[in-house]
Short mmCIF file of C-alpha atoms in Angstrom, two decimals:
data_model
loop_
_atom_site.label_atom_id
_atom_site.label_comp_id
_atom_site.label_asym_id
_atom_site.label_seq_id
_atom_site.Cartn_x
_atom_site.Cartn_y
_atom_site.Cartn_z
CA MET A 1 17.73 13.81 20.07
CA HIS A 2 19.45 12.95 23.33
CA ARG A 3 22.92 14.34 23.90
CA LEU A 4 25.89 12.06 24.36
CA PRO A 5 26.59 13.13 27.98
CA TRP A 6 23.07 12.00 28.93
CA LYS A 7 23.79 8.54 27.53
CA TRP A 8 27.00 8.28 29.54
CA ALA A 9 24.90 8.82 32.65
CA TRP A 10 24.07 5.13 32.36
CA LEU A 11 27.74 4.18 32.90
CA PRO A 12 27.43 3.57 36.67
CA LEU A 13 24.47 1.29 36.07
CA LEU A 14 26.40 -0.55 33.37
CA LEU A 15 29.24 -1.15 35.79
CA LEU A 16 26.78 -2.35 38.45
CA ILE A 17 25.19 -4.82 36.03
CA THR A 18 28.62 -6.02 34.92
CA ALA A 19 29.53 -6.71 38.54
CA LYS A 20 26.28 -8.60 39.05
CA LEU A 21 26.80 -10.71 35.96
CA GLU A 22 30.30 -11.67 37.05
CA GLN A 23 28.56 -13.56 39.85
CA VAL A 24 26.74 -15.74 37.30
CA GLY A 25 29.09 -18.57 36.47
CA GLY A 26 32.11 -16.40 37.21
CA LYS A 27 31.91 -14.83 33.75
CA THR A 28 31.10 -11.43 32.31
CA TYR A 29 28.56 -11.51 29.54
CA LEU A 30 28.50 -7.85 28.58
CA ASP A 31 29.38 -7.54 24.88
CA TRP A 32 30.72 -4.05 24.37
CA ALA A 33 31.87 -4.45 20.80
CA ARG A 34 28.77 -6.06 19.31
CA THR A 35 30.95 -7.33 16.46
CA ASP A 36 28.22 -9.68 15.20
CA SER A 37 26.09 -6.82 13.82
CA GLN A 38 26.72 -3.95 11.46
CA LEU A 39 25.83 -1.01 13.66
CA THR A 40 26.21 2.46 12.22
CA ARG A 41 24.83 4.33 15.22
CA LEU A 42 25.72 4.74 18.85
CA PRO A 43 23.58 2.63 21.22
CA PHE A 44 20.58 4.60 22.44
CA PHE A 45 19.48 3.70 25.95
CA GLY A 46 16.30 5.77 25.86
CA GLY A 47 14.20 2.70 26.61
CA GLY A 48 15.46 2.55 30.19
CA VAL A 49 16.82 -0.51 31.97
CA GLY A 50 14.91 -2.90 29.74
CA HIS A 51 16.42 -1.34 26.62
CA LEU A 52 19.89 -1.43 28.13
CA LEU A 53 19.54 -5.12 28.99
CA ARG A 54 19.23 -6.08 25.35
CA TYR A 55 23.01 -5.74 25.17
CA LEU A 56 23.39 -8.47 27.75
CA HIS A 57 23.22 -12.07 26.56
CA PRO A 58 23.81 -14.29 29.62
CA LEU A 59 20.90 -16.63 28.81
CA SER A 60 22.25 -17.71 25.46
CA MET A 61 25.69 -18.34 26.93
CA SER A 62 25.05 -19.75 30.37
CA PRO A 63 24.02 -23.34 31.11
CA PRO A 64 20.37 -24.00 32.07
CA SER A 65 21.31 -24.56 35.70
CA GLU A 66 22.40 -20.92 36.01
CA ARG A 67 19.48 -19.30 34.18
CA GLY A 68 17.39 -19.00 37.33
CA LYS A 69 19.88 -16.38 38.50
CA ILE A 70 18.95 -14.23 35.54
CA SER A 71 15.40 -13.76 36.79
CA GLU A 72 16.92 -12.83 40.14
CA LEU A 73 18.92 -10.14 38.34
CA ARG A 74 15.76 -8.81 36.67
CA SER A 75 14.01 -8.64 40.03
CA GLU A 76 16.94 -6.69 41.51
CA LEU A 77 16.78 -4.17 38.66
CA ASP A 78 13.01 -3.66 39.05
CA ALA A 79 11.51 -3.58 42.55
CA ASN A 80 8.07 -4.33 41.06
CA TYR A 81 9.22 -7.36 39.09
CA VAL A 82 6.60 -10.14 39.11
CA SER A 83 7.97 -13.66 39.51
CA TYR A 84 6.10 -16.79 38.39
CA ARG A 85 8.44 -19.27 40.02
CA GLY A 86 6.68 -22.60 40.53
CA ALA A 87 3.56 -21.68 38.53
CA GLN A 88 2.53 -24.14 35.82
CA LEU A 89 0.66 -24.21 32.51
CA TRP A 90 -1.84 -27.07 32.24
CA LYS A 91 -3.91 -28.31 29.35
CA LEU A 92 -7.23 -29.80 30.46
CA ASN A 93 -8.06 -32.32 27.76
CA PHE A 94 -11.52 -32.23 26.21
CA ASN A 95 -11.16 -35.33 24.08
CA ALA A 96 -9.43 -37.69 26.49
CA THR A 97 -11.38 -40.59 27.92
CA ARG A 98 -12.22 -40.08 31.54
CA GLY A 99 -10.40 -42.55 33.72
CA SER A 100 -11.74 -44.18 36.85
CA SER A 101 -10.37 -42.46 39.90
CA MET A 102 -9.60 -44.17 43.17
CA ALA A 103 -12.48 -42.34 44.85
CA GLU A 104 -14.98 -43.62 42.28
CA ARG A 105 -13.80 -47.19 42.56
CA GLU A 106 -14.57 -47.07 46.28
CA GLU A 107 -18.16 -45.88 45.66
CA ASP A 108 -21.05 -48.30 45.23
CA ASP A 109 -22.74 -48.46 41.82
CA GLU A 110 -25.70 -46.28 42.80
CA ALA A 111 -23.54 -43.51 44.21
CA ALA A 112 -21.24 -43.61 41.18
CA GLU A 113 -24.21 -43.36 38.81
CA LYS A 114 -25.56 -40.36 40.69
CA ARG A 115 -22.14 -38.76 40.56
CA GLN A 116 -22.01 -39.14 36.77
CA VAL A 117 -25.39 -37.45 36.36
CA LEU A 118 -24.55 -34.48 38.54
CA ALA A 119 -21.06 -33.85 37.22
CA SER A 120 -20.79 -33.05 33.50
CA PRO A 121 -17.36 -32.55 31.89
CA ASP A 122 -17.99 -28.81 31.40
CA ALA A 123 -18.92 -28.45 35.06
CA GLN A 124 -15.76 -30.26 36.15
CA PHE A 125 -13.53 -28.11 33.95
CA ASN A 126 -15.23 -24.96 35.15
CA GLU A 127 -14.70 -26.06 38.73
CA VAL A 128 -10.98 -26.54 38.16
CA VAL A 129 -10.73 -23.08 36.65
CA ALA A 130 -12.75 -21.49 39.45
CA LEU A 131 -10.90 -23.22 42.29
CA PHE A 132 -7.29 -23.33 41.12
CA GLY A 133 -6.72 -21.38 37.92
CA SER A 134 -5.45 -17.83 38.01
CA GLU A 135 -6.24 -17.40 34.30
CA VAL A 136 -7.42 -19.27 31.23
CA TRP A 137 -4.89 -18.66 28.48
CA ASN A 138 -6.72 -20.31 25.61
CA ILE A 139 -9.63 -22.57 24.72
CA ASN A 140 -8.92 -24.65 21.64
CA GLN A 141 -9.90 -27.89 19.96
CA ASP A 142 -7.82 -29.95 22.41
CA GLY A 143 -8.94 -28.40 25.66
CA ILE A 144 -8.36 -25.52 28.02
CA ASP A 145 -4.92 -24.02 28.66
CA ILE A 146 -4.92 -22.77 32.22
CA LEU A 147 -2.31 -21.06 34.39
CA ILE A 148 -1.98 -22.62 37.86
CA GLU A 149 -0.25 -20.57 40.54
CA GLN A 150 2.40 -22.29 42.65
CA ARG A 151 0.24 -22.19 45.78
CA ASN A 152 -2.53 -24.10 44.00
CA VAL A 153 -0.49 -26.75 42.15
CA ALA A 154 -0.65 -29.48 44.80
CA ASP A 155 -4.37 -29.04 45.50
CA ALA A 156 -5.17 -28.92 41.78
CA ARG A 157 -3.36 -32.23 41.24
CA LYS A 158 -5.31 -33.87 44.06
CA PHE A 159 -8.57 -32.59 42.62
CA MET A 160 -7.81 -33.84 39.11
CA ASP A 161 -6.85 -37.24 40.47
CA LYS A 162 -10.09 -37.34 42.41
CA VAL A 163 -12.37 -36.53 39.46
CA GLY A 164 -10.26 -38.60 37.06
CA TYR A 165 -10.02 -36.17 34.17
CA SER A 166 -7.01 -36.08 31.89
CA TYR A 167 -4.62 -33.15 31.85
CA ASN A 168 -1.07 -32.43 30.75
CA ILE A 169 1.50 -30.17 32.39
CA MET A 170 2.78 -28.17 29.42
CA ILE A 171 5.15 -25.94 31.44
CA ASP A 172 6.24 -27.16 34.86
CA ASP A 173 7.82 -23.83 35.88
CA ILE A 174 6.60 -20.63 34.26
CA GLU A 175 9.56 -18.57 35.46
CA SER A 176 12.03 -20.92 33.74
CA ALA A 177 10.03 -20.60 30.54
CA ILE A 178 10.13 -16.81 30.95
CA ASP A 179 13.92 -17.01 31.21
CA GLU A 180 13.96 -18.95 27.94
CA SER A 181 11.98 -16.20 26.21
CA TYR A 182 14.89 -13.81 26.80
CA VAL A 183 17.40 -16.08 25.06
CA GLU A 184 19.20 -14.95 21.93
CA VAL A 185 19.55 -17.91 19.61
CA PRO A 186 23.10 -18.39 18.23
CA ALA A 187 23.18 -18.06 14.45
CA VAL A 188 24.48 -21.59 13.98
CA GLU A 189 21.45 -22.99 15.82
CA HIS A 190 18.82 -20.76 14.30
CA PRO A 191 16.15 -22.66 12.32
CA LEU A 192 15.82 -21.54 8.70
CA ASP A 193 18.62 -19.05 9.31
CA SER A 194 20.78 -19.02 6.20
CA VAL A 195 22.01 -15.48 6.48
CA ARG A 196 25.59 -16.59 6.03
CA ASN A 197 24.87 -17.96 2.54
CA ASN A 198 22.65 -14.92 1.80
CA SER A 199 19.42 -16.85 1.22
CA LEU A 200 17.65 -14.71 3.85
CA PRO A 201 19.37 -11.34 3.37
CA TRP A 202 16.44 -9.40 4.88
CA MET A 203 17.48 -10.72 8.31
CA GLU A 204 20.44 -8.34 8.29
CA VAL A 205 19.32 -4.72 8.20
CA PRO A 206 22.31 -2.34 8.23
CA GLY A 207 21.85 0.35 10.83
CA SER A 208 19.33 -1.66 12.87
CA THR A 209 19.74 -3.92 15.90
CA MET A 210 16.92 -6.21 14.75
CA ASN A 211 18.08 -9.76 14.00
CA TRP A 212 15.03 -11.95 14.81
CA ARG A 213 17.13 -14.26 16.96
CA ARG A 214 15.60 -12.75 20.08
CA TYR A 215 12.56 -10.74 21.05
CA HIS A 216 13.34 -7.03 20.74
CA ASP A 217 12.02 -4.17 22.79
CA GLN A 218 9.97 -1.18 21.70
CA ALA A 219 13.00 1.06 21.09
CA ASP A 220 14.59 -1.52 18.77
CA ILE A 221 11.37 -1.81 16.76
CA LYS A 222 11.09 1.98 16.53
CA GLN A 223 14.68 2.23 15.30
CA PHE A 224 14.03 -0.56 12.77
CA LEU A 225 11.10 1.35 11.26
CA GLN A 226 13.19 4.50 11.05
CA THR A 227 15.96 2.57 9.31
CA LEU A 228 13.52 1.24 6.71
CA LEU A 229 12.29 4.79 6.12
CA GLU A 230 15.83 5.97 5.46
CA THR A 231 16.75 2.96 3.31
CA TYR A 232 13.61 2.75 1.17
CA SER A 233 12.46 6.35 1.21
CA GLU A 234 10.77 6.11 -2.20
CA ASN A 235 8.35 3.40 -1.05
CA VAL A 236 8.20 3.76 2.75
CA GLU A 237 6.44 6.30 4.91
CA LEU A 238 6.02 6.51 8.70
CA ILE A 239 2.68 7.76 10.01
CA GLN A 240 2.03 8.53 13.67
CA ILE A 241 -1.63 7.74 14.25
CA GLY A 242 -1.72 8.42 17.98
CA VAL A 243 0.08 8.53 21.31
CA THR A 244 -0.30 6.19 24.28
CA ARG A 245 -0.95 7.24 27.86
CA ASN A 246 2.79 6.97 28.50
CA LYS A 247 3.49 9.20 25.49
CA ARG A 248 4.82 6.47 23.24
CA PRO A 249 3.98 6.99 19.56
CA LEU A 250 1.71 4.60 17.70
CA GLU A 251 3.59 4.35 14.41
CA VAL A 252 2.26 2.86 11.19
CA ILE A 253 4.70 2.07 8.40
CA ARG A 254 3.27 2.42 4.90
CA VAL A 255 4.86 0.47 2.03
CA SER A 256 3.50 1.45 -1.37
CA ASN A 257 4.34 2.21 -4.99
CA GLY A 258 2.09 5.26 -4.82
CA ASN A 259 -0.53 4.02 -7.27
CA PRO A 260 -3.85 5.63 -6.27
CA ASP A 261 -5.77 2.63 -7.63
CA ASN A 262 -4.21 0.21 -5.11
CA TRP A 263 -6.25 -1.55 -2.48
CA ALA A 264 -5.01 -0.93 1.06
CA VAL A 265 -4.30 -3.66 3.62
CA PHE A 266 -3.94 -2.79 7.30
CA VAL A 267 -2.10 -5.24 9.60
CA ASP A 268 -1.62 -4.80 13.35
CA ALA A 269 0.18 -6.89 15.96
CA GLY A 270 0.69 -6.97 19.70
CA LEU A 271 -2.69 -5.85 21.02
CA GLN A 272 -2.00 -8.22 23.93
CA ALA A 273 1.15 -7.07 25.72
CA ARG A 274 2.50 -10.55 26.58
CA ASP A 275 2.26 -11.59 22.94
CA TRP A 276 5.85 -11.02 21.85
CA LEU A 277 5.66 -13.30 18.83
CA SER A 278 3.30 -11.32 16.60
CA PRO A 279 5.36 -8.06 16.63
CA ALA A 280 8.50 -10.10 15.95
CA ALA A 281 6.87 -12.07 13.12
CA LEU A 282 5.33 -8.95 11.56
CA THR A 283 8.59 -6.98 11.61
CA TYR A 284 10.26 -9.97 9.94
CA ALA A 285 7.59 -9.97 7.22
CA ILE A 286 7.99 -6.18 6.79
CA SER A 287 11.75 -6.58 6.43
CA LYS A 288 11.29 -9.28 3.79
CA LEU A 289 8.67 -7.25 1.91
CA THR A 290 10.74 -4.07 1.79
CA HIS A 291 13.88 -5.99 0.79
CA LEU A 292 12.15 -7.76 -2.10
CA TRP A 293 10.35 -4.55 -3.07
CA GLY A 294 13.56 -2.53 -3.15
CA ARG A 295 15.57 -5.21 -4.93
CA PRO A 296 16.83 -4.22 -8.40
CA LYS A 297 14.81 -5.73 -11.24
CA GLY A 298 16.28 -8.85 -12.78
CA LYS A 299 18.08 -9.94 -9.62
CA ASP A 300 17.59 -13.41 -8.14
CA LYS A 301 15.81 -14.78 -11.22
CA GLY A 302 16.18 -18.30 -9.91
CA GLU A 303 13.50 -17.76 -7.28
CA GLY A 304 10.88 -18.99 -9.76
CA GLN A 305 7.68 -17.79 -11.29
CA ARG A 306 5.62 -18.35 -8.13
CA GLN A 307 7.73 -15.86 -6.18
CA SER A 308 7.56 -13.38 -9.06
CA ARG A 309 3.78 -13.59 -9.23
CA ALA A 310 3.55 -13.16 -5.49
CA GLU A 311 5.81 -10.11 -5.53
CA LYS A 312 3.81 -8.61 -8.39
CA ALA A 313 0.56 -8.98 -6.44
CA MET A 314 2.10 -7.56 -3.27
CA ARG A 315 3.42 -4.52 -5.14
CA ARG A 316 -0.15 -3.63 -6.12
CA ILE A 317 -1.14 -3.17 -2.48
CA ASP A 318 -0.73 -0.17 -0.20
CA TRP A 319 0.48 -1.90 2.97
CA TYR A 320 -0.11 -0.30 6.36
CA PHE A 321 1.60 -2.04 9.28
CA LEU A 322 1.20 -1.30 13.00
CA PRO A 323 3.83 -3.62 14.54
CA LEU A 324 3.16 -2.53 18.13
CA ALA A 325 -0.49 -1.74 18.81
CA ASN A 326 0.15 -1.70 22.58
CA PRO A 327 3.69 -0.35 23.13
CA ASP A 328 3.15 0.64 26.79
CA GLY A 329 1.93 -2.80 27.77
CA TYR A 330 4.57 -4.53 25.64
CA GLN A 331 7.41 -2.67 27.30
CA TYR A 332 5.93 -3.27 30.76
CA SER A 333 5.76 -6.97 29.90
CA ARG A 334 9.43 -6.94 28.95
CA GLN A 335 10.62 -5.17 32.10
CA THR A 336 8.24 -5.94 34.97
CA ASP A 337 5.53 -8.54 34.39
CA ARG A 338 6.13 -10.96 31.52
CA LEU A 339 2.49 -12.07 31.48
CA TRP A 340 0.97 -8.58 31.49
CA THR A 341 -1.68 -8.36 28.75
CA LYS A 342 -3.39 -4.94 29.02
CA ASN A 343 -2.25 -1.42 28.24
CA ARG A 344 -1.10 0.87 31.07
CA GLY A 345 -4.12 3.10 31.57
CA TYR A 346 -4.73 3.93 35.24
CA ASP A 347 -8.06 3.59 37.02
CA SER A 348 -8.08 6.06 39.92
CA VAL A 349 -11.01 4.42 41.72
CA SER A 350 -9.57 0.90 41.99
CA GLY A 351 -5.91 1.85 41.80
CA CYS A 352 -5.42 -0.79 39.09
CA TYR A 353 -3.79 -0.41 35.71
CA GLY A 354 -4.73 -1.38 32.22
CA VAL A 355 -7.53 -2.09 29.76
CA ASN A 356 -7.63 -5.14 27.50
CA LEU A 357 -7.46 -3.48 24.08
CA ASP A 358 -9.03 -6.44 22.30
CA ARG A 359 -12.14 -5.93 24.44
CA ASN A 360 -12.31 -2.16 23.97
CA PHE A 361 -13.74 -1.81 20.46
CA ASP A 362 -17.35 -0.78 19.98
CA TYR A 363 -18.87 -3.87 18.35
CA GLY A 364 -19.98 -6.37 20.99
CA TRP A 365 -18.48 -4.29 23.78
CA ASP A 366 -19.72 -5.24 27.25
CA GLY A 367 -20.46 -8.82 26.16
CA THR A 368 -19.77 -12.12 27.91
CA GLY A 369 -16.04 -12.77 28.00
CA SER A 370 -15.09 -9.37 29.33
CA THR A 371 -15.35 -7.79 32.77
CA SER A 372 -16.08 -4.44 34.40
CA ASN A 373 -13.42 -5.09 37.07
CA PRO A 374 -10.40 -2.87 36.31
CA CYS A 375 -8.10 -5.25 38.18
CA LYS A 376 -8.79 -8.21 35.87
CA ASN A 377 -7.03 -9.09 32.61
CA LEU A 378 -10.29 -9.03 30.65
CA TYR A 379 -11.24 -5.51 31.74
CA ARG A 380 -13.04 -3.90 28.82
CA GLY A 381 -12.64 -0.27 29.90
CA ALA A 382 -15.10 2.26 31.27
CA HIS A 383 -16.66 2.53 27.81
CA SER A 384 -15.87 1.48 24.26
CA PHE A 385 -12.86 3.24 22.74
CA SER A 386 -11.88 4.54 26.14
CA GLU A 387 -8.20 3.99 25.32
CA PRO A 388 -5.94 6.06 23.04
CA GLU A 389 -4.67 2.94 21.26
CA SER A 390 -8.10 1.69 20.18
CA ARG A 391 -9.26 5.22 19.36
CA ALA A 392 -6.23 5.75 17.14
CA VAL A 393 -6.89 2.55 15.18
CA CYS A 394 -10.58 3.44 14.88
CA SER A 395 -9.86 6.94 13.57
CA PHE A 396 -7.20 5.81 11.11
CA LEU A 397 -9.23 2.93 9.66
CA SER A 398 -12.35 5.10 9.41
CA GLY A 399 -10.40 7.36 7.06
CA MET A 400 -9.57 4.38 4.85
CA ARG A 401 -13.14 3.20 4.42
CA GLU A 402 -13.28 3.77 0.65
CA TYR A 403 -10.12 1.86 -0.27
CA LEU A 404 -9.44 -0.60 2.58
CA GLY A 405 -9.42 -4.05 0.98
CA ALA A 406 -8.39 -6.14 3.98
CA TYR A 407 -7.75 -5.97 7.71
CA VAL A 408 -5.56 -8.50 9.54
CA SER A 409 -4.88 -8.61 13.28
CA LEU A 410 -2.00 -10.85 14.34
CA GLY A 411 -1.82 -12.37 17.80
CA GLY A 412 -0.91 -15.36 19.87
CA TYR A 413 -1.63 -18.11 20.13
CA GLY A 414 -3.56 -21.07 18.73
CA GLN A 415 -2.49 -21.59 15.08
CA ALA A 416 -5.83 -20.49 13.64
CA ILE A 417 -7.06 -18.17 10.91
CA THR A 418 -10.43 -16.81 11.98
CA TYR A 419 -12.97 -14.34 10.64
CA PRO A 420 -16.17 -12.72 11.99
CA TRP A 421 -18.28 -13.12 13.80
CA GLY A 422 -16.98 -13.73 17.29
CA ASP A 423 -20.04 -12.91 19.38
CA ALA A 424 -22.45 -15.47 17.87
CA ASP A 425 -22.73 -18.09 15.14
CA TYR A 426 -23.91 -15.66 12.46
CA VAL A 427 -22.96 -15.47 8.76
CA THR A 428 -21.42 -12.36 7.19
CA GLU A 429 -22.23 -11.23 3.66
CA ASN A 430 -18.66 -11.91 2.58
CA GLN A 431 -18.27 -15.21 4.44
CA ARG A 432 -17.81 -17.30 1.27
CA ASN A 433 -14.83 -15.15 0.29
CA LEU A 434 -13.46 -15.24 3.82
CA LYS A 435 -13.81 -19.01 4.01
CA GLN A 436 -12.12 -19.61 0.64
CA THR A 437 -9.24 -17.26 1.45
CA ALA A 438 -8.70 -18.86 4.85
CA ARG A 439 -8.65 -22.35 3.33
CA ARG A 440 -6.15 -21.26 0.69
CA ALA A 441 -3.96 -19.86 3.44
CA VAL A 442 -4.19 -23.05 5.53
CA LEU A 443 -3.04 -25.13 2.54
CA ALA A 444 -0.26 -22.67 1.71
CA LEU A 445 1.05 -22.71 5.29
CA ARG A 446 1.03 -26.48 5.26
CA ARG A 447 3.11 -26.50 2.08
CA LEU A 448 5.43 -23.86 3.48
CA ASN A 449 6.65 -25.67 6.60
CA GLN A 450 4.07 -28.32 7.52
CA ALA A 451 2.35 -25.84 9.84
CA GLU A 452 -1.14 -27.03 10.78
CA TYR A 453 -3.55 -24.11 11.07
CA SER A 454 -7.29 -24.38 11.54
CA SER A 455 -9.79 -21.94 10.07
CA GLY A 456 -13.34 -20.79 10.67
CA THR A 457 -15.32 -18.08 12.42
CA SER A 458 -13.94 -16.85 15.74
CA TYR A 459 -17.07 -18.19 17.41
CA ARG A 460 -16.70 -21.73 16.06
CA GLN A 461 -12.97 -21.75 16.70
CA LYS A 462 -13.68 -20.97 20.37
CA LEU A 463 -11.70 -17.75 20.05
CA ALA A 464 -14.62 -15.35 20.55
CA ARG A 465 -13.80 -12.01 22.17
CA PRO A 466 -16.45 -9.32 22.77
CA GLY A 467 -15.29 -5.90 21.72
CA ASN A 468 -12.50 -7.21 19.47
CA SER A 469 -11.05 -5.21 16.60
CA ALA A 470 -11.84 -7.62 13.73
CA ASP A 471 -15.58 -7.71 14.41
CA TRP A 472 -15.66 -3.91 14.64
CA VAL A 473 -13.85 -3.56 11.30
CA GLN A 474 -16.27 -6.01 9.66
CA ASP A 475 -19.29 -4.15 11.03
CA ARG A 476 -18.23 -0.52 10.62
CA ILE A 477 -15.67 -0.46 7.77
CA GLY A 478 -16.72 -3.49 5.72
CA PRO A 479 -13.63 -4.39 3.65
CA GLN A 480 -13.55 -7.49 1.46
CA LEU A 481 -11.42 -9.46 3.91
CA VAL A 482 -11.18 -9.39 7.72
CA PHE A 483 -9.04 -11.90 9.62
CA ASN A 484 -7.37 -12.72 12.90
CA MET A 485 -4.25 -14.81 12.49
CA PHE A 486 -3.34 -16.58 15.72
CA LEU A 487 0.28 -17.67 15.44
CA LYS A 488 2.19 -20.52 17.05
CA ASP A 489 1.69 -22.66 18.98
CA GLN A 490 -1.16 -24.92 20.14
CA GLY A 491 -0.39 -24.77 23.84
CA ARG A 492 3.03 -26.32 24.30
CA TYR A 493 4.55 -22.94 25.20
CA GLY A 494 1.56 -20.63 24.82
CA TYR A 495 2.58 -17.00 25.19
CA LEU A 496 6.12 -18.03 26.18
CA LEU A 497 7.23 -19.37 22.81
CA PRO A 498 11.05 -19.45 22.61
CA PRO A 499 12.64 -17.16 20.01
CA HIS A 500 13.68 -20.18 17.91
CA TYR A 501 10.25 -19.93 16.27
CA ILE A 502 10.36 -16.26 15.23
CA VAL A 503 11.70 -16.80 11.71
CA GLU A 504 9.30 -19.55 10.68
CA SER A 505 6.41 -17.56 12.18
CA GLY A 506 7.55 -14.54 10.17
CA GLU A 507 7.56 -16.67 7.03
CA GLU A 508 4.02 -17.80 7.83
CA VAL A 509 2.86 -14.20 8.23
CA PHE A 510 4.48 -13.24 4.92
CA GLU A 511 2.83 -16.19 3.19
CA PHE A 512 -0.57 -15.23 4.57
CA LEU A 513 -0.13 -11.64 3.38
CA ARG A 514 0.83 -12.98 -0.04
CA ILE A 515 -2.46 -14.90 -0.17
CA ILE A 516 -4.35 -11.75 0.88
CA ALA A 517 -2.69 -9.72 -1.88
CA GLN A 518 -3.49 -12.28 -4.55
CA GLN A 519 -7.09 -12.57 -3.35
CA LEU A 520 -7.60 -8.81 -3.73
CA GLN A 521 -6.43 -8.71 -7.37
#
């Protein structure tokens, strides 16, 4: 426990930030009272500047024209802040008809024919990525989502006009989209938010700062788990399965009725640091599950038989949730580099930081789609399970081998439910069960909110990742069900999905877990 005088040491910084914010629109946005939430504890600023900033809400109050100043404020607070001003997100379209470019129209027929033979679509796309793209974000059914740095935007446009291939600019300024990801959505504008009429009571957790109208930091999530432990002590347990390189705990929350005959389901989120949506959606689903679990019997009878059957099935499961599988990287993404994806392990030879945790598991490690370069986002590590995060998951799941019924890894993005394998187009022994469960989930999500998810093996869905956790679980643990659930969206925002979509994504996660529970009965 930190002592109160230590907390007040932040007062000079608070005053400095207040002075800075007064320069934004001539208003002060610091909300000291926090009258919109039922806090029972003093604010704890142990998360550093990033944790302190969660009490500031200039983005949700200021007009769009002033939001660029907020990124300037973040850069002043962190000397290492990475700006993406002017960078763009493009989607290179696979299925669009290739148009005739001006250069081709000036060629004679023979030269044009030769050009067509030598230049296949795959070669053209690869050339764009190699010449102008700083990173491929996703490969999906529609095309390739690629990040274009500001310095390359003009040349990339000229090249695409020359070759005549179709593309769409999904985000015309990455930094502006980053600003939007820090917004707190007003309650009156929040989609599906009916807290005021008590139809979603699990969105208000007394004693916690979590509200699912914004993306919360690691300290908020930690406090939320502690609050659930205190509130539902008969059914909830916190288990520390490991510690990161920066000494942050890897905490699993167990929700169970204690029946030794229950199947166990393990769900993790946030292996990729820049994926803020999956931890938010999973904590929402946890809040809903614990609220419904702890609700007195006979209450809310009007919810219908379907909900009752679903709750009954979910109560027969021992749930193990790891909401933040990469807390170091997640917090670094919140404070310094919004698009950071690795953990924060340090390589002394190169001087670079981080290993991609979803390339660090043993099965398929060192395969195509990862790199041995420690300075790249796809760095797989010096060896498999080189990182404390992946080792902790490996050790914990290995101890659950006899009773683990399902493993689910949540991530962004792509709106897909996938299952092994990811390294090749092979068939698993349980593929029929996996396929049927995935199809049931796709139909259920469509009924829920018209969400269109695809399903299939990771390989066929073009979401293959060597050294990923799901393939390792399938190979070494062998539960009945193994899935990756890639949440919203399909490339409009990518990893920078605004917080407006947290609640409906949380409902989708809960619905998928309901399907898993029923399938295991």
